[in-house]
Amino acid sequence: MGVLTLAAVVLTPVVAANATKEPTPGPTVSNPLSPDGLGGLALETVAYGRHKRQSMDVWWTPDGMERPGVFLIHGGWWSSGDKRYMKEITQTYAELGYTVFNLNYRLSGDAAWPAQRTDALAAIATARKHADRWAFDPGNYVVVGFSAGGHIAAAVGTYGDGIAGLKGVVGLSPIISPLRAYADGAKAVERNKRKLRTAAIRLAGGCHPKGKCSRVWASMEVAWHASRKDAPVLAVHSKDEFVPPVQSQLLKQMLGQVGVPVTVYAAPGSNHSSPLYRMPGVAERVQAWIAERIG
């Protein structure tokens, strides 16, 4: 398939159509280590849209200090998973001093692409609009995604010609090219490669990359939307996993052509997504990269 030229999509109308005017906060829960909230962490669950999946947990330190932000996007083949599985990682970044937004989003069974990217953009827009509420610096944040969430995070990073305040994107086993996953899974022996092909088809609304569906698949290809104001990227893969490092090498090539740095790190073994993140040294590498971008 050749590269398709898509019409530009304006961010504001897309976000406005899917986000409520005001977030709907849930109860605030203090960190058990600090019941009065002083010097501890506060937690709030907020709706950024009308669908039940359009919500995020916000962790912040209520000390009046404006802090950089970290947005976390869970994986799960675009069709499953939940922010509750990211709680430990979320708390770690909050304890490092960031304001952390742990996102849920509409799954492929709820809505086809680009609903997932739209939801991430809407969550970011809500966070930036209400930055004072969570001691968040709206001009200084990164997006971190795992597996399918890495695809969404990278798609946010190459959306339009740069997103205001976005300083970096991190992908753990990010699926940069659903088209490559589709092709790799066609005759694959490995079960996960076949499953990823099926998951990509479902994300596209159940259609294959041909005819009228070509436009949807083109929209899903992260590297095809590279532009010079996109955020730098750190992509981490295992050398022998079913989402191989070559996925991110394509993004490195395309963003490199417009002067945007991409670092692709390949760890030994075949761990994928969260298990990869928990390998010795990987979390520390990611945290150091984020600190270089946003402090």
GROMACS .gro file of C-alpha atoms in nm:
model
  295
    1MET     CA    1   0.000   0.000   0.000
    2GLY     CA    2   0.133   0.344  -0.083
    3VAL     CA    3   0.129   0.629   0.163
    4LEU     CA    4  -0.209   0.805   0.165
    5THR     CA    5  -0.240   1.179   0.204
    6LEU     CA    6  -0.503   1.261   0.461
    7ALA     CA    7  -0.676   1.592   0.515
    8ALA     CA    8  -0.564   1.772   0.831
    9VAL     CA    9  -0.793   1.741   1.129
   10VAL     CA   10  -0.830   2.035   1.366
   11LEU     CA   11  -0.774   1.939   1.730
   12THR     CA   12  -1.024   2.159   1.906
   13PRO     CA   13  -1.351   2.041   1.738
   14VAL     CA   14  -1.249   1.676   1.775
   15VAL     CA   15  -1.183   1.716   2.146
   16ALA     CA   16  -1.489   1.932   2.208
   17ALA     CA   17  -1.721   1.678   2.053
   18ASN     CA   18  -1.608   1.406   2.293
   19ALA     CA   19  -1.534   1.587   2.618
   20THR     CA   20  -1.769   1.730   2.879
   21LYS     CA   21  -1.747   2.103   2.948
   22GLU     CA   22  -1.627   2.039   3.304
   23PRO     CA   23  -1.465   1.733   3.460
   24THR     CA   24  -1.684   1.539   3.701
   25PRO     CA   25  -1.464   1.465   4.001
   26GLY     CA   26  -1.505   1.168   4.227
   27PRO     CA   27  -1.403   1.161   4.592
   28THR     CA   28  -1.052   1.265   4.684
   29VAL     CA   29  -0.855   0.987   4.855
   30SER     CA   30  -0.543   1.076   5.050
   31ASN     CA   31  -0.235   0.860   5.052
   32PRO     CA   32  -0.263   0.620   5.350
   33LEU     CA   33   0.086   0.732   5.457
   34SER     CA   34  -0.047   1.085   5.503
   35PRO     CA   35  -0.418   1.085   5.593
   36ASP     CA   36  -0.437   1.464   5.620
   37GLY     CA   37  -0.301   1.508   5.267
   38LEU     CA   38  -0.021   1.736   5.383
   39GLY     CA   39   0.293   1.636   5.202
   40GLY     CA   40   0.123   1.324   5.072
   41LEU     CA   41  -0.058   1.229   4.752
   42ALA     CA   42  -0.414   1.313   4.658
   43LEU     CA   43  -0.622   1.102   4.418
   44GLU     CA   44  -0.927   1.194   4.214
   45THR     CA   45  -1.117   1.012   3.940
   46VAL     CA   46  -1.239   1.247   3.669
   47ALA     CA   47  -1.464   1.203   3.364
   48TYR     CA   48  -1.334   1.376   3.051
   49GLY     CA   49  -1.623   1.261   2.828
   50ARG     CA   50  -1.970   1.108   2.842
   51HIS     CA   51  -1.878   0.745   2.777
   52LYS     CA   52  -1.812   0.530   3.085
   53ARG     CA   53  -1.462   0.456   2.960
   54GLN     CA   54  -1.372   0.824   2.924
   55SER     CA   55  -1.224   0.871   3.269
   56MET     CA   56  -0.886   0.911   3.433
   57ASP     CA   57  -0.732   0.885   3.778
   58VAL     CA   58  -0.535   1.194   3.875
   59TRP     CA   59  -0.258   1.168   4.133
   60TRP     CA   60  -0.096   1.487   4.260
   61THR     CA   61   0.081   1.644   4.554
   62PRO     CA   62  -0.140   1.915   4.712
   63ASP     CA   63   0.143   2.142   4.821
   64GLY     CA   64   0.074   2.435   4.589
   65MET     CA   65   0.377   2.363   4.368
   66GLU     CA   66   0.318   2.343   3.992
   67ARG     CA   67   0.456   2.011   3.864
   68PRO     CA   68   0.531   1.846   3.527
   69GLY     CA   69   0.277   1.589   3.413
   70VAL     CA   70   0.288   1.224   3.308
   71PHE     CA   71  -0.003   1.072   3.115
   72LEU     CA   72  -0.018   0.690   3.127
   73ILE     CA   73  -0.207   0.480   2.870
   74HIS     CA   74  -0.263   0.110   2.938
   75GLY     CA   75  -0.237  -0.169   2.681
   76GLY     CA   76  -0.461  -0.465   2.602
   77TRP     CA   77  -0.486  -0.520   2.225
   78TRP     CA   78  -0.700  -0.201   2.203
   79SER     CA   79  -0.990  -0.426   2.310
   80SER     CA   80  -0.928  -0.485   2.681
   81GLY     CA   81  -0.725  -0.364   2.978
   82ASP     CA   82  -0.800  -0.098   3.237
   83LYS     CA   83  -0.628   0.185   3.419
   84ARG     CA   84  -0.655  -0.006   3.747
   85TYR     CA   85  -0.374  -0.233   3.627
   86MET     CA   86  -0.148   0.074   3.605
   87LYS     CA   87  -0.194   0.179   3.969
   88GLU     CA   88   0.153   0.076   4.087
   89ILE     CA   89   0.329   0.254   3.800
   90THR     CA   90   0.104   0.558   3.846
   91GLN     CA   91   0.191   0.587   4.213
   92THR     CA   92   0.562   0.551   4.137
   93TYR     CA   93   0.558   0.855   3.907
   94ALA     CA   94   0.347   1.053   4.154
   95GLU     CA   95   0.600   0.977   4.427
   96LEU     CA   96   0.877   1.097   4.193
   97GLY     CA   97   0.705   1.436   4.202
   98TYR     CA   98   0.492   1.442   3.888
   99THR     CA   99   0.121   1.506   3.851
  100VAL     CA  100   0.004   1.179   3.695
  101PHE     CA  101  -0.301   1.113   3.477
  102ASN     CA  102  -0.385   0.742   3.441
  103LEU     CA  103  -0.625   0.708   3.146
  104ASN     CA  104  -0.904   0.480   3.042
  105TYR     CA  105  -1.029   0.516   2.686
  106ARG     CA  106  -1.292   0.364   2.460
  107LEU     CA  107  -1.190   0.017   2.351
  108SER     CA  108  -1.219  -0.114   1.996
  109GLY     CA  109  -1.542  -0.290   2.094
  110ASP     CA  110  -1.686   0.049   2.194
  111ALA     CA  111  -1.569   0.251   1.894
  112ALA     CA  112  -1.330   0.211   1.602
  113TRP     CA  113  -1.019   0.421   1.539
  114PRO     CA  114  -0.959   0.714   1.580
  115ALA     CA  115  -1.177   0.714   1.895
  116GLN     CA  116  -0.882   0.600   2.107
  117ARG     CA  117  -0.658   0.884   1.993
  118THR     CA  118  -0.947   1.129   2.029
  119ASP     CA  119  -0.997   1.017   2.388
  120ALA     CA  120  -0.630   1.066   2.475
  121LEU     CA  121  -0.640   1.415   2.325
  122ALA     CA  122  -0.959   1.494   2.517
  123ALA     CA  123  -0.804   1.375   2.844
  124ILE     CA  124  -0.500   1.595   2.784
  125ALA     CA  125  -0.721   1.892   2.698
  126THR     CA  126  -0.922   1.844   3.019
  127ALA     CA  127  -0.604   1.821   3.227
  128ARG     CA  128  -0.461   2.136   3.070
  129LYS     CA  129  -0.787   2.328   3.114
  130HIS     CA  130  -0.803   2.245   3.484
  131ALA     CA  131  -0.430   2.246   3.550
  132ASP     CA  132  -0.456   2.459   3.866
  133ARG     CA  133  -0.681   2.203   4.028
  134TRP     CA  134  -0.405   1.939   4.017
  135ALA     CA  135  -0.092   2.155   4.052
  136PHE     CA  136  -0.008   2.065   3.693
  137ASP     CA  137   0.214   2.259   3.454
  138PRO     CA  138   0.012   2.244   3.128
  139GLY     CA  139   0.315   2.338   2.923
  140ASN     CA  140   0.534   2.052   3.041
  141TYR     CA  141   0.427   1.689   3.016
  142VAL     CA  142   0.496   1.352   2.855
  143VAL     CA  143   0.273   1.065   2.741
  144VAL     CA  144   0.371   0.706   2.823
  145GLY     CA  145   0.193   0.410   2.662
  146PHE     CA  146   0.219   0.033   2.688
  147SER     CA  147   0.171  -0.192   2.382
  148ALA     CA  148  -0.160  -0.080   2.225
  149GLY     CA  149  -0.139   0.218   2.460
  150GLY     CA  150   0.203   0.285   2.312
  151HIS     CA  151   0.038   0.309   1.970
  152ILE     CA  152  -0.212   0.561   2.106
  153ALA     CA  153   0.063   0.762   2.279
  154ALA     CA  154   0.275   0.773   1.963
  155ALA     CA  155  -0.030   0.868   1.756
  156VAL     CA  156  -0.086   1.162   1.991
  157GLY     CA  157   0.278   1.254   1.943
  158THR     CA  158   0.246   1.275   1.564
  159TYR     CA  159  -0.102   1.429   1.560
  160GLY     CA  160  -0.120   1.755   1.366
  161ASP     CA  161   0.200   1.957   1.380
  162GLY     CA  162   0.279   1.916   1.746
  163ILE     CA  163   0.062   1.922   2.060
  164ALA     CA  164   0.099   2.218   2.296
  165GLY     CA  165   0.308   2.137   2.601
  166LEU     CA  166   0.396   1.782   2.495
  167LYS     CA  167   0.770   1.733   2.553
  168GLY     CA  168   0.807   1.361   2.487
  169VAL     CA  169   0.643   1.027   2.414
  170VAL     CA  170   0.749   0.694   2.562
  171GLY     CA  171   0.633   0.360   2.423
  172LEU     CA  172   0.685   0.024   2.590
  173SER     CA  173   0.648  -0.233   2.310
  174PRO     CA  174   0.458   0.028   2.105
  175ILE     CA  175   0.269  -0.092   1.799
  176ILE     CA  176   0.386   0.182   1.566
  177SER     CA  177   0.259   0.015   1.247
  178PRO     CA  178  -0.069  -0.177   1.257
  179LEU     CA  179  -0.016  -0.241   0.885
  180ARG     CA  180   0.308  -0.425   0.957
  181ALA     CA  181   0.136  -0.618   1.236
  182TYR     CA  182  -0.139  -0.707   0.990
  183ALA     CA  183   0.114  -0.834   0.736
  184ASP     CA  184   0.331  -1.014   0.994
  185GLY     CA  185   0.032  -1.197   1.137
  186ALA     CA  186  -0.098  -1.326   0.805
  187LYS     CA  187   0.116  -1.640   0.798
  188ALA     CA  188   0.269  -1.627   1.145
  189VAL     CA  189   0.311  -1.939   1.354
  190GLU     CA  190   0.334  -1.737   1.676
  191ARG     CA  191  -0.008  -1.699   1.837
  192ASN     CA  192   0.046  -1.340   1.956
  193LYS     CA  193   0.132  -1.219   1.605
  194ARG     CA  194  -0.190  -1.371   1.471
  195LYS     CA  195  -0.383  -1.219   1.761
  196LEU     CA  196  -0.232  -0.876   1.696
  197ARG     CA  197  -0.340  -0.892   1.332
  198THR     CA  198  -0.697  -0.969   1.441
  199ALA     CA  199  -0.685  -0.690   1.699
  200ALA     CA  200  -0.572  -0.438   1.437
  201ILE     CA  201  -0.857  -0.537   1.208
  202ARG     CA  202  -1.102  -0.487   1.493
  203LEU     CA  203  -0.950  -0.147   1.572
  204ALA     CA  204  -1.011  -0.046   1.210
  205GLY     CA  205  -1.380  -0.127   1.252
  206GLY     CA  206  -1.355  -0.484   1.126
  207CYS     CA  207  -1.220  -0.405   0.781
  208HIS     CA  208  -0.899  -0.495   0.601
  209PRO     CA  209  -0.658  -0.234   0.456
  210LYS     CA  210  -0.806  -0.199   0.111
  211GLY     CA  211  -1.066   0.007  -0.069
  212LYS     CA  212  -1.256   0.251   0.150
  213CYS     CA  213  -1.086   0.110   0.460
  214SER     CA  214  -0.744   0.225   0.339
  215ARG     CA  215  -0.805   0.569   0.486
  216VAL     CA  216  -0.867   0.430   0.835
  217TRP     CA  217  -0.555   0.214   0.821
  218ALA     CA  218  -0.353   0.512   0.699
  219SER     CA  219  -0.475   0.712   0.998
  220MET     CA  220  -0.356   0.431   1.227
  221GLU     CA  221   0.000   0.443   1.087
  222VAL     CA  222   0.196   0.660   1.331
  223ALA     CA  223   0.507   0.719   1.117
  224TRP     CA  224   0.308   0.846   0.819
  225HIS     CA  225   0.207   1.155   1.019
  226ALA     CA  226   0.554   1.270   1.122
  227SER     CA  227   0.610   1.646   1.125
  228ARG     CA  228   0.885   1.875   1.246
  229LYS     CA  229   0.707   1.995   1.564
  230ASP     CA  230   0.630   1.646   1.692
  231ALA     CA  231   0.762   1.541   2.032
  232PRO     CA  232   1.079   1.333   2.077
  233VAL     CA  233   1.020   0.961   2.130
  234LEU     CA  234   1.170   0.684   2.339
  235ALA     CA  235   1.063   0.338   2.222
  236VAL     CA  236   1.154   0.029   2.423
  237HIS     CA  237   1.115  -0.325   2.287
  238SER     CA  238   1.250  -0.667   2.367
  239LYS     CA  239   1.471  -0.802   2.089
  240ASP     CA  240   1.264  -1.118   2.044
  241GLU     CA  241   0.911  -1.008   2.131
  242PHE     CA  242   0.615  -1.026   1.892
  243VAL     CA  243   0.618  -0.644   1.853
  244PRO     CA  244   0.980  -0.619   1.733
  245PRO     CA  245   1.209  -0.314   1.747
  246VAL     CA  246   1.176  -0.274   1.370
  247GLN     CA  247   0.828  -0.131   1.438
  248SER     CA  248   0.986   0.175   1.598
  249GLN     CA  249   1.277   0.195   1.354
  250LEU     CA  250   1.030   0.312   1.090
  251LEU     CA  251   0.917   0.595   1.318
  252LYS     CA  252   1.281   0.684   1.387
  253GLN     CA  253   1.345   0.708   1.013
  254MET     CA  254   1.041   0.925   0.939
  255LEU     CA  255   1.077   1.159   1.237
  256GLY     CA  256   1.450   1.179   1.175
  257GLN     CA  257   1.383   1.320   0.830
  258VAL     CA  258   1.211   1.622   0.991
  259GLY     CA  259   1.465   1.659   1.272
  260VAL     CA  260   1.279   1.497   1.562
  261PRO     CA  261   1.494   1.262   1.774
  262VAL     CA  262   1.378   0.905   1.834
  263THR     CA  263   1.563   0.663   2.059
  264VAL     CA  264   1.493   0.291   2.013
  265TYR     CA  265   1.621   0.066   2.289
  266ALA     CA  266   1.611  -0.312   2.252
  267ALA     CA  267   1.632  -0.513   2.572
  268PRO     CA  268   1.730  -0.881   2.569
  269GLY     CA  269   1.462  -1.149   2.577
  270SER     CA  270   1.099  -1.154   2.470
  271ASN     CA  271   0.911  -0.969   2.746
  272HIS     CA  272   0.632  -0.745   2.626
  273SER     CA  273   0.476  -0.426   2.765
  274SER     CA  274   0.455  -0.417   3.148
  275PRO     CA  275   0.680  -0.723   3.201
  276LEU     CA  276   0.936  -0.550   2.980
  277TYR     CA  277   0.907  -0.233   3.190
  278ARG     CA  278   0.977  -0.436   3.504
  279MET     CA  279   1.302  -0.580   3.367
  280PRO     CA  280   1.616  -0.460   3.551
  281GLY     CA  281   1.715  -0.114   3.438
  282VAL     CA  282   1.425  -0.048   3.201
  283ALA     CA  283   1.207   0.161   3.434
  284GLU     CA  284   1.514   0.357   3.541
  285ARG     CA  285   1.605   0.423   3.177
  286VAL     CA  286   1.252   0.549   3.106
  287GLN     CA  287   1.244   0.766   3.417
  288ALA     CA  288   1.581   0.921   3.334
  289TRP     CA  289   1.465   0.998   2.979
  290ILE     CA  290   1.149   1.163   3.111
  291ALA     CA  291   1.347   1.365   3.365
  292GLU     CA  292   1.567   1.497   3.084
  293ARG     CA  293   1.258   1.620   2.899
  294ILE     CA  294   1.043   1.767   3.176
  295GLY     CA  295   1.257   1.774   3.493
   0.00000   0.00000   0.00000
